[in-house]
CSV table of C-alpha atoms and ligand atoms in Angstrom, one decimal:
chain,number,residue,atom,x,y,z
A,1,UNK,CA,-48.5,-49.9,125.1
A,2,UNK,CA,-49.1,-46.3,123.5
A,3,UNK,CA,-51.0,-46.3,120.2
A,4,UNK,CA,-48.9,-45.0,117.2
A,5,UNK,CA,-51.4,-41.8,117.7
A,6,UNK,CA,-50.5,-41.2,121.1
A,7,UNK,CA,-47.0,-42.4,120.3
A,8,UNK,CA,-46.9,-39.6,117.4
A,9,UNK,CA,-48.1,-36.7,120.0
A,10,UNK,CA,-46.0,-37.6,122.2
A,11,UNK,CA,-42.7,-37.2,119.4
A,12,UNK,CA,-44.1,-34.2,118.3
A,13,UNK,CA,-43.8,-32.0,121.3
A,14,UNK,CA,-40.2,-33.5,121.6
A,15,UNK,CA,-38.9,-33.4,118.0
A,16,UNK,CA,-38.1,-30.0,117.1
A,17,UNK,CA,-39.6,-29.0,113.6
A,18,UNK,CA,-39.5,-26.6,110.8
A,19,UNK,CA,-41.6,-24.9,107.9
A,20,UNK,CA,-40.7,-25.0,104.7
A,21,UNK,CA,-40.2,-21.1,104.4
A,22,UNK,CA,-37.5,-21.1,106.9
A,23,UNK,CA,-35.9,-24.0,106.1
A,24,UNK,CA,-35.7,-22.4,102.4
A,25,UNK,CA,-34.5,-19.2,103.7
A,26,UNK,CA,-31.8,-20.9,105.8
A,27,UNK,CA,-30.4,-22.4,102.7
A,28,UNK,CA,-30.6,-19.3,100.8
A,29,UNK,CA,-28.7,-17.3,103.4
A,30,UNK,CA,-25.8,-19.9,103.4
A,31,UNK,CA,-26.9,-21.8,106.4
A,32,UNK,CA,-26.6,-25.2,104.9
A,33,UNK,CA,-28.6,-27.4,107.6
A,34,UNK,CA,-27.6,-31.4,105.7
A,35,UNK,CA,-30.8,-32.2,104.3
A,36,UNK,CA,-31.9,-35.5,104.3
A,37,UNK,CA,-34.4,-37.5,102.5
A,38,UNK,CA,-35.6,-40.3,104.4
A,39,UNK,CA,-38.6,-41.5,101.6
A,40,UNK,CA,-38.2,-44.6,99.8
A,41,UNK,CA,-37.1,-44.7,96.2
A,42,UNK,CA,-39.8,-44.7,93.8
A,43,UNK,CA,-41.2,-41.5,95.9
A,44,UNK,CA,-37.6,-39.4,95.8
A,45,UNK,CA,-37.0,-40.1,92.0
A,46,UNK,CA,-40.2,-38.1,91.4
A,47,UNK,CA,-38.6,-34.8,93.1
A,48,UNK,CA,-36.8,-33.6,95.9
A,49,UNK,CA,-35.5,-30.1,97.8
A,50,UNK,CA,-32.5,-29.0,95.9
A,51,UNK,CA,-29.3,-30.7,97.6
A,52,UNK,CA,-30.7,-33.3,99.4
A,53,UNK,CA,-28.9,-36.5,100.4
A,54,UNK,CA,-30.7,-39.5,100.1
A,55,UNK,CA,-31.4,-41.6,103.1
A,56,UNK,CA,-34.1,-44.1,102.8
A,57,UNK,CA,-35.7,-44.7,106.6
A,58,UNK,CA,-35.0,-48.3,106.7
A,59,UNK,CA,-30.7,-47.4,106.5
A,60,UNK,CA,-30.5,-44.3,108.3
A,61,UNK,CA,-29.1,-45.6,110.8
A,62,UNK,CA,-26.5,-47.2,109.3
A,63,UNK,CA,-25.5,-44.5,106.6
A,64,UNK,CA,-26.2,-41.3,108.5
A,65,UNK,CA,-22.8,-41.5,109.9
A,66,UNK,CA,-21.0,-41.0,106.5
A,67,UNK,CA,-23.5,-38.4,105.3
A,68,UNK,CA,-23.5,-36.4,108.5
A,69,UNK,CA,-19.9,-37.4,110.7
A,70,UNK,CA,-20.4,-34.2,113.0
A,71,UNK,CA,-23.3,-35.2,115.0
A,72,UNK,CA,-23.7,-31.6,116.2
A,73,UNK,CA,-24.1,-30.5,113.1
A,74,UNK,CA,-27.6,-29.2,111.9
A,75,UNK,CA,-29.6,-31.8,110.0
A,76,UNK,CA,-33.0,-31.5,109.0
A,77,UNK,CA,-35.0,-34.8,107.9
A,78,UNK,CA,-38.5,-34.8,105.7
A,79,UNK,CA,-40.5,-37.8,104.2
A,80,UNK,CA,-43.7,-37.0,102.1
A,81,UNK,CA,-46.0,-35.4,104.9
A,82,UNK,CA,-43.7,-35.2,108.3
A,83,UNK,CA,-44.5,-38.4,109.8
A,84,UNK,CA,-41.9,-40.5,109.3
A,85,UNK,CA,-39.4,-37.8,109.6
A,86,UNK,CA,-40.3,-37.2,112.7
A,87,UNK,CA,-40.0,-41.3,113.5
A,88,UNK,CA,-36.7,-40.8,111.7
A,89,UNK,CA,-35.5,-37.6,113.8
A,90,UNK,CA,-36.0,-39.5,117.0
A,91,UNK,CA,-33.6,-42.8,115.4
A,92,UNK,CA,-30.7,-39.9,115.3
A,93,UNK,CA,-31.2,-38.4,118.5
A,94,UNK,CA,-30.7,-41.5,119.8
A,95,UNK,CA,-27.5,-41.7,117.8
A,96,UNK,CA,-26.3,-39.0,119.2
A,97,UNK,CA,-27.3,-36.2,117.1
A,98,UNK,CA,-27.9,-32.7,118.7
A,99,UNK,CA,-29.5,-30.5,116.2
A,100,UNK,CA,-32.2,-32.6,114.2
A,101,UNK,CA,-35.1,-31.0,112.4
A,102,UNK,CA,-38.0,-32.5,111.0
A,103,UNK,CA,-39.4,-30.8,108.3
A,104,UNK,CA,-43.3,-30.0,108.9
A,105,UNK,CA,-45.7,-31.1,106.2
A,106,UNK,CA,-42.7,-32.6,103.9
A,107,UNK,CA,-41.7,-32.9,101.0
A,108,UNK,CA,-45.7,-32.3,99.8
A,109,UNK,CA,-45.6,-29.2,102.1
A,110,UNK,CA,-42.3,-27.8,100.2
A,111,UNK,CA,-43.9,-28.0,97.2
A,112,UNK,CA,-47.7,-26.6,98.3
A,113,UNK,CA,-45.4,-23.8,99.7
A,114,UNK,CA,-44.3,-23.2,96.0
A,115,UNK,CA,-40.9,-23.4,96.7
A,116,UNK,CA,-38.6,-24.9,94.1
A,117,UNK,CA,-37.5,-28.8,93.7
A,118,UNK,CA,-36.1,-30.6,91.7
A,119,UNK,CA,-35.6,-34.5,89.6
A,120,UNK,CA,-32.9,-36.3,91.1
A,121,UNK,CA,-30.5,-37.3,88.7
A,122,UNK,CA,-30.8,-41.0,87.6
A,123,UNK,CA,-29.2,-43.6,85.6
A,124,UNK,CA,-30.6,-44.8,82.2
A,125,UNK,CA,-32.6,-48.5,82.3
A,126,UNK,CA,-29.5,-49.4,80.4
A,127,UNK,CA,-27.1,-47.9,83.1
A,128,UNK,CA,-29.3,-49.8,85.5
A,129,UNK,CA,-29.2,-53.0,84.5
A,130,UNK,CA,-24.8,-52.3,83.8
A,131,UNK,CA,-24.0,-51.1,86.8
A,132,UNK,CA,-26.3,-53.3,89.5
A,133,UNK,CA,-24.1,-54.7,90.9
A,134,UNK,CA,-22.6,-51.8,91.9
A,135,UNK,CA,-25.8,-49.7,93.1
A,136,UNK,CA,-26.5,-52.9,95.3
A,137,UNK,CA,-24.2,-51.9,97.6
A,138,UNK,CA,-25.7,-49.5,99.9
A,139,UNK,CA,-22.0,-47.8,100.0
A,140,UNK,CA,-22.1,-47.1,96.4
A,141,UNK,CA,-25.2,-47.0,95.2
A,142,UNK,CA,-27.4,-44.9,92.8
A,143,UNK,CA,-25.8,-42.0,94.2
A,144,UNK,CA,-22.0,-43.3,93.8
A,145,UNK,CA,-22.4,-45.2,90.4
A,146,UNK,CA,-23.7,-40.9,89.2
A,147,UNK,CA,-20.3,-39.8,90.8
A,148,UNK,CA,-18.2,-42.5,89.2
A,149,UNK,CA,-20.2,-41.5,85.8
A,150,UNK,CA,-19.4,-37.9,86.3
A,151,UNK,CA,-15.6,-38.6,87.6
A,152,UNK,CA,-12.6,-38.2,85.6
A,153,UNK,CA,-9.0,-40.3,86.2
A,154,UNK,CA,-5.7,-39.9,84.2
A,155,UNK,CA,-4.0,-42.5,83.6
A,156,UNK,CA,-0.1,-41.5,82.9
A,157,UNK,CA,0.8,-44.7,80.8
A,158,UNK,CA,-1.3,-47.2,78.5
A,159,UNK,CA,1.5,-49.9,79.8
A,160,UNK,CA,1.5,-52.8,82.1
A,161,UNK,CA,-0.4,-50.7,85.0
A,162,UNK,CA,-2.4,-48.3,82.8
A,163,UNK,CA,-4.0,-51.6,81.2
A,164,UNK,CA,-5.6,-52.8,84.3
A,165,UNK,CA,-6.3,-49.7,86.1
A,166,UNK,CA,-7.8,-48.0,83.1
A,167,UNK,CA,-10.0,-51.3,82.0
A,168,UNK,CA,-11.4,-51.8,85.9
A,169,UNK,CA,-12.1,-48.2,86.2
A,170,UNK,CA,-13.9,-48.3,82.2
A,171,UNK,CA,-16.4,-51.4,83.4
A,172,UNK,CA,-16.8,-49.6,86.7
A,173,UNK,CA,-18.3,-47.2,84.7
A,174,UNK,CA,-15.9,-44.1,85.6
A,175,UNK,CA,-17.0,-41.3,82.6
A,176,UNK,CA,-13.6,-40.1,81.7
A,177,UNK,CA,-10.6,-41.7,81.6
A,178,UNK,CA,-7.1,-39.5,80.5
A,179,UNK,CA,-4.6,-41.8,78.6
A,180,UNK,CA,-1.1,-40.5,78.1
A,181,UNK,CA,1.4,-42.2,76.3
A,182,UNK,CA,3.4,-41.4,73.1
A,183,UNK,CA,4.3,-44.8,72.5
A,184,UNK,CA,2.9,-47.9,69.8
A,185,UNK,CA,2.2,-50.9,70.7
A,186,UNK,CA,5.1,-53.5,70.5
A,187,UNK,CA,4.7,-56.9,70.4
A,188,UNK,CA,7.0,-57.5,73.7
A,189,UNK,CA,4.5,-55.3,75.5
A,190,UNK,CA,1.9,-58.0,74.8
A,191,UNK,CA,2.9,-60.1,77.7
A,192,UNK,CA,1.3,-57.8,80.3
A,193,UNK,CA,-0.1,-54.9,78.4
A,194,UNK,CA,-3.9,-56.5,78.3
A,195,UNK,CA,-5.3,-53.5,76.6
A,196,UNK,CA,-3.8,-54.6,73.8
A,197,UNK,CA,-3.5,-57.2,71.1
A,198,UNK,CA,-2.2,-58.6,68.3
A,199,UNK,CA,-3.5,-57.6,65.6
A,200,UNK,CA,-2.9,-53.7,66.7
A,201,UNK,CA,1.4,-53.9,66.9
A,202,UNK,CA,2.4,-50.7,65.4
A,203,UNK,CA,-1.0,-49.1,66.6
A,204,UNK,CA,-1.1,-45.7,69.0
A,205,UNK,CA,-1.0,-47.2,72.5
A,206,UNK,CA,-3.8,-44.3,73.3
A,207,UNK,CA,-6.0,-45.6,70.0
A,208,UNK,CA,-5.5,-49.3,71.2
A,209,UNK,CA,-6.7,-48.7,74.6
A,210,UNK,CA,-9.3,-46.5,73.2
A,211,UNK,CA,-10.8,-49.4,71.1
A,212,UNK,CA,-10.4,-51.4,74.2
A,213,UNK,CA,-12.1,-49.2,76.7
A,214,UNK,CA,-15.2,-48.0,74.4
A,215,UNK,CA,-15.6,-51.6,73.8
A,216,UNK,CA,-15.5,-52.6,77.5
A,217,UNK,CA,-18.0,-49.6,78.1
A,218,UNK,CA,-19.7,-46.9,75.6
A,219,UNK,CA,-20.5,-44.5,78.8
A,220,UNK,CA,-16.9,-43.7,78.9
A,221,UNK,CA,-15.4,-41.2,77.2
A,222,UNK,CA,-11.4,-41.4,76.3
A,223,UNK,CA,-9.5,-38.5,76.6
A,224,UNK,CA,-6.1,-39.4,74.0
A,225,UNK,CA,-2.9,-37.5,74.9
A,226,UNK,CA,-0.2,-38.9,72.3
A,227,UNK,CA,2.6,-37.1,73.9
A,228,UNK,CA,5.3,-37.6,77.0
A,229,UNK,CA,4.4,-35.9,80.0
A,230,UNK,CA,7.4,-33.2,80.3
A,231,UNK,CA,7.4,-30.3,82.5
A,232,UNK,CA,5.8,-27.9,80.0
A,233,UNK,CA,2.5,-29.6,79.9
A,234,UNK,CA,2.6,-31.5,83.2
A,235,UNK,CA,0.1,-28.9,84.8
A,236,UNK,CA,-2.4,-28.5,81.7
A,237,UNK,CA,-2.6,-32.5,81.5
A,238,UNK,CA,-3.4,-33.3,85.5
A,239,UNK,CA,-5.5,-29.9,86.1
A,240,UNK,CA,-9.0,-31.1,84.6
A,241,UNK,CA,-8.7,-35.1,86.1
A,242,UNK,CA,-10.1,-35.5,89.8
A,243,UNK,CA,-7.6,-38.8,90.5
A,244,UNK,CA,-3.9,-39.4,89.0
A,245,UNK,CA,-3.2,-42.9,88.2
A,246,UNK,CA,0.9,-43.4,88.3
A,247,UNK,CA,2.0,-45.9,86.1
A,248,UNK,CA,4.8,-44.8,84.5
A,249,UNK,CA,8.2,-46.9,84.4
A,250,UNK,CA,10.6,-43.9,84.9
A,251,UNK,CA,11.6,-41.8,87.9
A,252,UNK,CA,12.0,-38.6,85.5
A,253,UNK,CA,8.3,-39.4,85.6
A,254,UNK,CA,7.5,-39.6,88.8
A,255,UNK,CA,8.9,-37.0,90.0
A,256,UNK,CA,7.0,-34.3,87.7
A,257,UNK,CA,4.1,-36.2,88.4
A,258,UNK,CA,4.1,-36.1,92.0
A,259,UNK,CA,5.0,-32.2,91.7
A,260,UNK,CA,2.2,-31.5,89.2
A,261,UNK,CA,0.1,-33.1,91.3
A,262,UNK,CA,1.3,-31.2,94.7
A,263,UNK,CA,0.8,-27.9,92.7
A,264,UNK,CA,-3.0,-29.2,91.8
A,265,UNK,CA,-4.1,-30.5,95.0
A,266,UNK,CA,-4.8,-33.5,93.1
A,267,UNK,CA,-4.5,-37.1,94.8
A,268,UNK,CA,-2.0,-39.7,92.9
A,269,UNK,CA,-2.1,-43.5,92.8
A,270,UNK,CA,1.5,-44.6,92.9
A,271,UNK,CA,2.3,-48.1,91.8
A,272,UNK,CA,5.8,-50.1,90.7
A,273,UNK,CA,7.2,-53.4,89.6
A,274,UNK,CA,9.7,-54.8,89.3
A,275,UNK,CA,10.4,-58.6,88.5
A,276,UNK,CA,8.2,-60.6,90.9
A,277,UNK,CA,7.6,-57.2,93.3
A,278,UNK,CA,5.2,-54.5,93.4
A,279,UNK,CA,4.5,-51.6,95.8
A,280,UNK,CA,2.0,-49.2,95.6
A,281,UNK,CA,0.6,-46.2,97.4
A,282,UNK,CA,-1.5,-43.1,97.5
A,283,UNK,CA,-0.1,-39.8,97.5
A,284,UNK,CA,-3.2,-38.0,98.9
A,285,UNK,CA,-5.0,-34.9,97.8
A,286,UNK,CA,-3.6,-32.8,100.7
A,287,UNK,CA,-0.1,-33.8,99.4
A,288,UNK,CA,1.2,-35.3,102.4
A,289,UNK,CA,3.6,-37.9,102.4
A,290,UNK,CA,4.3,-37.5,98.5
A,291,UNK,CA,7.1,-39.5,96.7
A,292,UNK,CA,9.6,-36.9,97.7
A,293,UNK,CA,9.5,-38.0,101.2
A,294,UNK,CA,10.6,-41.1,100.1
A,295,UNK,CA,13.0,-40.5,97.8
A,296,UNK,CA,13.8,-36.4,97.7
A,297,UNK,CA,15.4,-36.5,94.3
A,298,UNK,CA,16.1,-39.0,92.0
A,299,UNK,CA,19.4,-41.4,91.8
A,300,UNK,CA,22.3,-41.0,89.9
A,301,UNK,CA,21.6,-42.2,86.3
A,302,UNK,CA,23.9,-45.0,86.4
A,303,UNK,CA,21.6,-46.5,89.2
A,304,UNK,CA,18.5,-46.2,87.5
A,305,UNK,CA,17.1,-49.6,86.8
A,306,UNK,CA,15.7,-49.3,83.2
A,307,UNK,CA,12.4,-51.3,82.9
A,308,UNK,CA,13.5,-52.6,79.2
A,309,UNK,CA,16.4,-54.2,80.9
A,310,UNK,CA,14.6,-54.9,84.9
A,311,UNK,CA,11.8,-57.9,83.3
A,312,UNK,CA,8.6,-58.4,85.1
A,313,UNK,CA,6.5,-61.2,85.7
A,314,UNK,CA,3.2,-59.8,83.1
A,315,UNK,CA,0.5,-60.7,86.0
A,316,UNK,CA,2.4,-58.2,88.3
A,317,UNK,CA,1.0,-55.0,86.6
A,318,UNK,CA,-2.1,-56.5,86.9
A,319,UNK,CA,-2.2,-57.2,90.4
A,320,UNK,CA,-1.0,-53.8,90.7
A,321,UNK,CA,-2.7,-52.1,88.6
A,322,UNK,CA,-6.0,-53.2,89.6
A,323,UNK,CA,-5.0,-52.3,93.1
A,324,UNK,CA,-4.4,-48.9,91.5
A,325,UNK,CA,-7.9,-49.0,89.9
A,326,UNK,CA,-9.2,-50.1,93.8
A,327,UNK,CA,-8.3,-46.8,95.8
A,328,UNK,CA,-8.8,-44.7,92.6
A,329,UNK,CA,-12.8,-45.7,93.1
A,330,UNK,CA,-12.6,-45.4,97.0
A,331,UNK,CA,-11.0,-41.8,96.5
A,332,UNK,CA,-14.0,-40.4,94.1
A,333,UNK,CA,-16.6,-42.6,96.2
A,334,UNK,CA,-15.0,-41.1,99.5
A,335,UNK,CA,-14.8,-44.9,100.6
A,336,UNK,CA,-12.8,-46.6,103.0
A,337,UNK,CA,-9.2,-46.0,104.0
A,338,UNK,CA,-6.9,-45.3,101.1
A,339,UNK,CA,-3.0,-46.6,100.9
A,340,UNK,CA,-2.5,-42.8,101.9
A,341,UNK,CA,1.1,-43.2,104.0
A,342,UNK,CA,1.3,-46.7,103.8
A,343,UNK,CA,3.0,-48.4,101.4
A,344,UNK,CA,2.1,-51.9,100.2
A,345,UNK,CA,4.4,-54.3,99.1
A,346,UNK,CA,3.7,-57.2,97.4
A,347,UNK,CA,6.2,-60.0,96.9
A,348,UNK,CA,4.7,-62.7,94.1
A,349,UNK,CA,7.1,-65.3,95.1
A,350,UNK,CA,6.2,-65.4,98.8
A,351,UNK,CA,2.8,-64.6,98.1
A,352,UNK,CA,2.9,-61.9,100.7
A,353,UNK,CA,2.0,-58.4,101.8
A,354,UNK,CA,3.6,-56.3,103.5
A,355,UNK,CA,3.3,-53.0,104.4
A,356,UNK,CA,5.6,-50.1,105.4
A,357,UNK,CA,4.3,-47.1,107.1
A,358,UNK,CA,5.4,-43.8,105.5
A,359,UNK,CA,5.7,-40.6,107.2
A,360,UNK,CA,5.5,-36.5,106.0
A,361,UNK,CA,9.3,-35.9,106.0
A,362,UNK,CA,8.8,-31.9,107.5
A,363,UNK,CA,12.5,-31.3,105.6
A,364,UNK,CA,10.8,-32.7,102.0
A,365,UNK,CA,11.4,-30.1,99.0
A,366,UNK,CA,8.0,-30.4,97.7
A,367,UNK,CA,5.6,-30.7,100.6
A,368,UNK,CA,8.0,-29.8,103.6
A,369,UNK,CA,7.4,-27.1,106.4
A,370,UNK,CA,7.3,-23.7,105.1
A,371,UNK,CA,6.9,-24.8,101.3
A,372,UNK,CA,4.7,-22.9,99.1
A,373,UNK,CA,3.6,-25.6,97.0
A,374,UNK,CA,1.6,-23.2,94.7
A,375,UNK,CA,5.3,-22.2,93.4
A,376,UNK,CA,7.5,-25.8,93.2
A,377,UNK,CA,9.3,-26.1,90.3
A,378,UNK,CA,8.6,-28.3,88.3
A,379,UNK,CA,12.2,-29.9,86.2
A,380,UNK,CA,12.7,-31.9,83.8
A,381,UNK,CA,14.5,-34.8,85.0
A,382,UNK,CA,15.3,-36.9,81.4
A,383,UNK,CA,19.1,-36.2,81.9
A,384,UNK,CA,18.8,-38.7,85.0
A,385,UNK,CA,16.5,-41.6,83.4
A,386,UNK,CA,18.3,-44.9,82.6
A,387,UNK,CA,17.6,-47.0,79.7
A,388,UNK,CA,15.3,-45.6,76.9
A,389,UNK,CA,13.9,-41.8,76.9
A,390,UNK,CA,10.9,-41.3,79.4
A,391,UNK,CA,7.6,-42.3,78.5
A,392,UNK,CA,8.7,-44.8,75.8
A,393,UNK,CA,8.3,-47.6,77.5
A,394,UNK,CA,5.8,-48.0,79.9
A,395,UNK,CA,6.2,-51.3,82.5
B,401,ZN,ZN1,6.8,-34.9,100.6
């Protein structure tokens, strides 16, 4: 058996390594090598090399794969003084990985070298003890619960789904959430629409869930848009929010939505209901399938269910919703596989899922071949909507 000495010459003339001056001159010319951190946690809150990812030794194994998927791609690894990088190099050539650097004399080197570093970011002991339960999962973690602080979701509706969706997302501690709704709150809403109560009928649906959401969770800031989504705002609403959440009742709706949305770049949540059924999917980021494929334009008005007259069972939203709130989280956390061309169909009575795979329809009018989606128009469908104006009431 080799001693760790010997065992530690012998890495060293196999591990490449580099100095700190040309590993800082590689990220100032643009070469940007994925820097890992492989120290423990109470050593990398005190500083680290500007853009690091966090790795701690013990799950580099298991987590380099989402940091780094390209295992040709250049990495370069440091611990305090190059030791355990080098340990740590080795564990991801063995992985696979071709182009793994260790950095010589660490993190203690980087700074003796004068070159510049910086505090991680960090929650408050307040933020700590909230969101544990989240930063215990080595998906999430102390990284993730920052991005879910820093992300921002729009909600179109404070109804049936935005209730849900919007209070899951507020305890999960994601920073801004966009309400829009023009409506009050109406006692028949009550029955599903848990962001609301009693005592605040007659109240701005964006106030109520304000109260509600502030309550849940002070971190979160409430963006109030008291107006209907039409096609003269569409763009200026969605543009500043990383993830749409659909929960609006009306395909007038929907359809500017999922334009809006096309023209941003911007991933939407899609979700309906109707009596005892939901369905949901993801329109994705990269636009393709989008609820166009599905249904190109909308139906005649006369065949436009109205959800004042359809009825819903009031957990359904809920089930829905929180769905909603689910691949909202995995999108900003970059977890998982979203509901991106599936669709998910839940029937309450049968207590069952289905699900119905969806594909890019290359003739669709808003994310076909050959479509310029920078320039889709974006109408005004109201003249098509069933039952009361669009936006009035939400599921
Ligand atoms: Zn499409």
């Amino acid at each position: 058996m080799p001693t760790f000495d010997a065992l530690l010459r012998d890495l060293r003339v196999k591990t490449s390594e580099i100095d700190a001056a040309t590993l800082s001159t590689e990220l100032a010319n643009g070469k940007h090598p994925a820097v890992i951190d492989v120290r423990e946690a109470d050593e990398h809150v005190q500083g680290m090399i500007p853009g690091t990812v966090h790795i701690v030794r013990g799950f580099l194994e298991q987590r380099i794969e989402r940091a780094v998927p390209d295992r040709e791609a250049p990495v370069v690894v440091y611990c305090a003084s190059g030791t355990r990088s080098m340990l740590a190099a080795r564990s991801l050539a063995e992985l696979g990985y071709t182009n793994v650097r260790s950095l010589a004399g660490g993190f203690t080197g980087w700074k003796r070298a004068g070159l510049p570093w910086e505090q991680p970011r960090a929650l408050r002991a307040d933020q700590e003890a909230r969101y544990s339960r989240h930063t215990l999962i080595p998906e999430v973690g102390i990284a993730g619960q920052l991005k879910l602080l820093e992300s921002k979701v729009l909600c179109i509706g404070a109804g049936g789904l935005g209730s849900p969706s919007s209070m899951y997302l507020a305890a999960a501690g994601v920073g801004t959430l966009g309400m829009i709704d023009d409506d009050v709150v109406d006692a028949s809403n009550l029955q599903r629409q848990i962001l609301h109560g009693t005592d605040r009928v007659g109240v701005p649906k964006v106030d109520s869930a304000e109260t509600t959401l502030r309550g849940l969770n002070p971190d979160v800031k409430v963006d109030k848009h008291r107006t209907r989504i039409t096609a003269a705002n569409a763009l200026e609403l969605i543009a500043p929010y990383d993830v749409v959440i659909d929960g609006a009742d009306n395909f007038a709706t929907r359809y500017l939505v999922n334009d809006s949305a096309l023209r941003l770049g911007k991933p939407v949540i899609h979700a309906s209901i109707f009596r005892f059924e939901g369905q949901i999917t993801v329109f994705p980021g990269n636009g393709s399938p989008c609820y166009r494929c599905l249904y190109p334009s909308p139906p005649p008005a006369e065949e436009a269910p109205s959800c004042a007259e359809a009825g819903v069972l009031g957990v359904l939203p809920g089930i829905m919703g929180v769905l909603q709130a689910t691949e909202a989280i995995k999108i900003l956390l970059g977890l998982g596989n979203t509901l991106a061309g599936r669709l998910l169909v839940y029937d309450a009575l049968a207590t069952k899922f289905r699900e119905l795979k969806l594909r890019r329809d290359p003739k669709c009018p808003t994310c076909g071949d050959g479509v310029d989606r920078s320039a889709i128009p974006l109408i005004d469908y109201e003249q098509f909507c069933a039952g009361p104006a669009p936006g009035r009431s939400k599921h």
